Amino acid sequence: MPLFMDTPGGGKMERGERPSDAKLLGARIGRFALLSMTAFLALLGTPTGLTQGTEPAGAVGLREGMQLEGPARVVVRALPAATQTAGQPQEIVRRPRPAPQAPQEAQGAAPDANAGDGSFAAQTALAPALSGTGFEGLDDGNDSALAGFTLTPPDPQVAVGPNHVFEMVNVIGRIYTRSGAPVQTFTLGSFFGVPAGFSDSDPRVFYDALSGRWFASFVSFVDLSGSQTDKARLHLAISQTDDPTGAWNVYFVSFDQVFPDYEAIGVTTDKFTVSSNIFDIDSPSYFGVETLVLEKGDVLAGLPGASVHLFAFPRRTDRFTVRPAQSLSVGTDQFLVTRDRNVATTLTVIKVTGTPAAGNVTEAFAANKMIIAQNAPPASVALGGNIDSGDQRLLDAMWRNGRLWTSASAACVPAGDGTTRSCAHLIEVDTGPTPPNVLEDIMFGEVAQYYAWPALRTDASGDLYVSLTHTNSLIFPEARATGRLAGDPPNTLNGTTLLRAGDIAHNSTRWGDYLAVAVDPLFTECVWLVGEYSKNTPGAHWGTFIARSSQRTGCDGDSDGWSDAAEVIIGTNPALACGTRAWPPDINDDHSVDISDVVVLTGNFGRRVPPTPARPNIAPDPPDGFIDVTDIARMTGLFGQRCS
């Protein structure tokens, strides 16, 4: 998406430019003004729609036969260290490319019979419980320190692996330990290999537990003056191991004159899928959704780009913003979702089968399912100034064990309210039958409240977790979470949990453009959420917060390697990593795993719990009630280590 910044001369500078590029501005000010006005009208809800037509002369993308390029081998721990950038940081605000304007449907439009009653989500007293205190993520001050400018909106992402947490925002990344200590911070331009002078945006990252690897994407482009050919790249990165600080294989796809906006990525057991909206770099002209399917095994192996099997579906101008699902369980069908461009009450569920290597990739079906009207929401009212709630496009998608979930911001009139608010629209689809069935259609709203930018995942038990932004006229924008248990009544959510309250009025209308939720690969009934809140920083006043949550005490709140639920059974303190009755393998509480601990465990070998005390029963997680070789293996694997 083109980004703009105010300059002292009163013009606009594109986000990818640095001050030394100011000589390019003169020929482009008129073009920028047109884009800014189009975006402004779109934000106001004026039905400007999208300009469609013939692609610009020389427009080239992968569908014309270009191939994946690379990979470059990037070692994250070898990237340039974060340093303070000298000078006054510049403030850059990204203007969104307009979404197609569909006719507004009645807010109470009823879903089809298999979507339940379609009522607004009920609130109950139970809310997802946080595990541990969470920690502060990146903010616009980090942008200014490392990149030399502040950028709004941040597009925060979080991914979690066996030993690390990876956060990305526009336009920097940071890797943490699982307890929240920063390991490394770097620009995404250096990570993805963005060419000098290019704009870059829209980071995506997740950890794929199916393969034990990290997947990430990014977009960059440059708008050149005169008759020069504009350029763009879709960047794709796959880690070589489960260590995100190590080596990655970084590929890219080149585009001429057009660029892949608002991309999203998904995986199955055998496919890596990317979908984006193709726009002219110079104007709001829209040329359709482009969906690429790559052979997952090829990119995991780091094959040369020319050897990676891939398939590009023809661009579809009748679709806009298709979201591929991240598969959290074994399966080869890639599910994707999109809201119908012209009908607000239609969700299109797409199934892609086959593999590029076999030459049989096909869209097995595209089923249209009726849902509650998915209309663009109003701005979210907040103390000190309203913020953007987004438009009608879908934001997120995930699949697990035959269940597909997707989310969006949407307009709704909450029960008991007479005013249209921004609400969170959450939809669950059963993908088993053909065509699939909508199981739940939740429009989550409350009287005089605004909820926006929902991201979601389900844990191994099927419990749902949602990260979202919350505002009302009396508070600054804050980060909250909500969710539901798998067995809760249909079309209901539990109450919300505060992740981080806002500090100050946000000084830009832009917010989002999305959030993220990630399932912990070690504790599969635990999820990690990144939220956005208004933070008291020198720039645009945005910050991020990262927290863990479990509705079944499935997290490891003290980061000692045992879930909260396991520690309750063992009898240790789930909120304390070291000390008296704190670390499960440290039976004698001397802060280390030594021979005395082994003696206690082996002295109880072969006994059941109870009547034997539970303390030696440290494996598996949760403990199995029997002191056996699993407990010995767990303890000997830690022998000689100290807690810290």
PDB file of C-alpha atoms in Angstrom, residues 19 21 30 48 52 95 138 141 143 145 188 241 325 338 341 349 389 400 432 461 487 560 565 574 611 618 622 624 630:
ATOM      1  CA  PRO A  19      15.131  12.794   2.341  1.00  0.00           C
ATOM      2  CA  ASP A  21      15.047  11.264  -2.742  1.00  0.00           C
ATOM      3  CA  GLY A  30      -0.350  15.669  -8.362  1.00  0.00           C
ATOM      4  CA  THR A  48     -15.717   5.638  -4.968  1.00  0.00           C
ATOM      5  CA  GLN A  52     -10.797  -1.435 -13.015  1.00  0.00           C
ATOM      6  CA  ARG A  95      -3.199   5.501   3.317  1.00  0.00           C
ATOM      7  CA  LEU A 138       7.446  -2.805  19.747  1.00  0.00           C
ATOM      8  CA  GLY A 141       9.618   4.900  19.125  1.00  0.00           C
ATOM      9  CA  ASP A 143      10.603   2.662  14.433  1.00  0.00           C
ATOM     10  CA  ALA A 145      15.206   4.840  16.540  1.00  0.00           C
ATOM     11  CA  LEU A 188      12.591  -5.844   8.007  1.00  0.00           C
ATOM     12  CA  THR A 241      15.433 -24.575  11.451  1.00  0.00           C
ATOM     13  CA  ALA A 325      -5.854 -20.261   6.289  1.00  0.00           C
ATOM     14  CA  THR A 338     -13.284 -13.947   1.091  1.00  0.00           C
ATOM     15  CA  ARG A 341     -17.478  -8.218  -3.510  1.00  0.00           C
ATOM     16  CA  VAL A 349     -15.223 -20.558   1.146  1.00  0.00           C
ATOM     17  CA  SER A 389     -11.894   0.470  12.250  1.00  0.00           C
ATOM     18  CA  ARG A 400      -7.882 -27.035  12.518  1.00  0.00           C
ATOM     19  CA  GLY A 432     -16.070 -31.616   6.186  1.00  0.00           C
ATOM     20  CA  SER A 461      -9.046 -28.292  22.480  1.00  0.00           C
ATOM     21  CA  GLY A 487     -18.491 -26.506  24.153  1.00  0.00           C
ATOM     22  CA  ASP A 560       9.945 -22.813  33.597  1.00  0.00           C
ATOM     23  CA  ALA A 565      -2.058 -26.987  34.890  1.00  0.00           C
ATOM     24  CA  PRO A 574       2.873 -21.878  38.501  1.00  0.00           C
ATOM     25  CA  PRO A 611      -0.933 -42.438  47.459  1.00  0.00           C
ATOM     26  CA  ILE A 618       7.017 -34.426  36.594  1.00  0.00           C
ATOM     27  CA  PRO A 622       0.012 -32.927  32.348  1.00  0.00           C
ATOM     28  CA  ASP A 624       0.141 -39.191  34.134  1.00  0.00           C
ATOM     29  CA  THR A 630       9.067 -40.599  31.492  1.00  0.00           C
TER      30      THR A 630
END
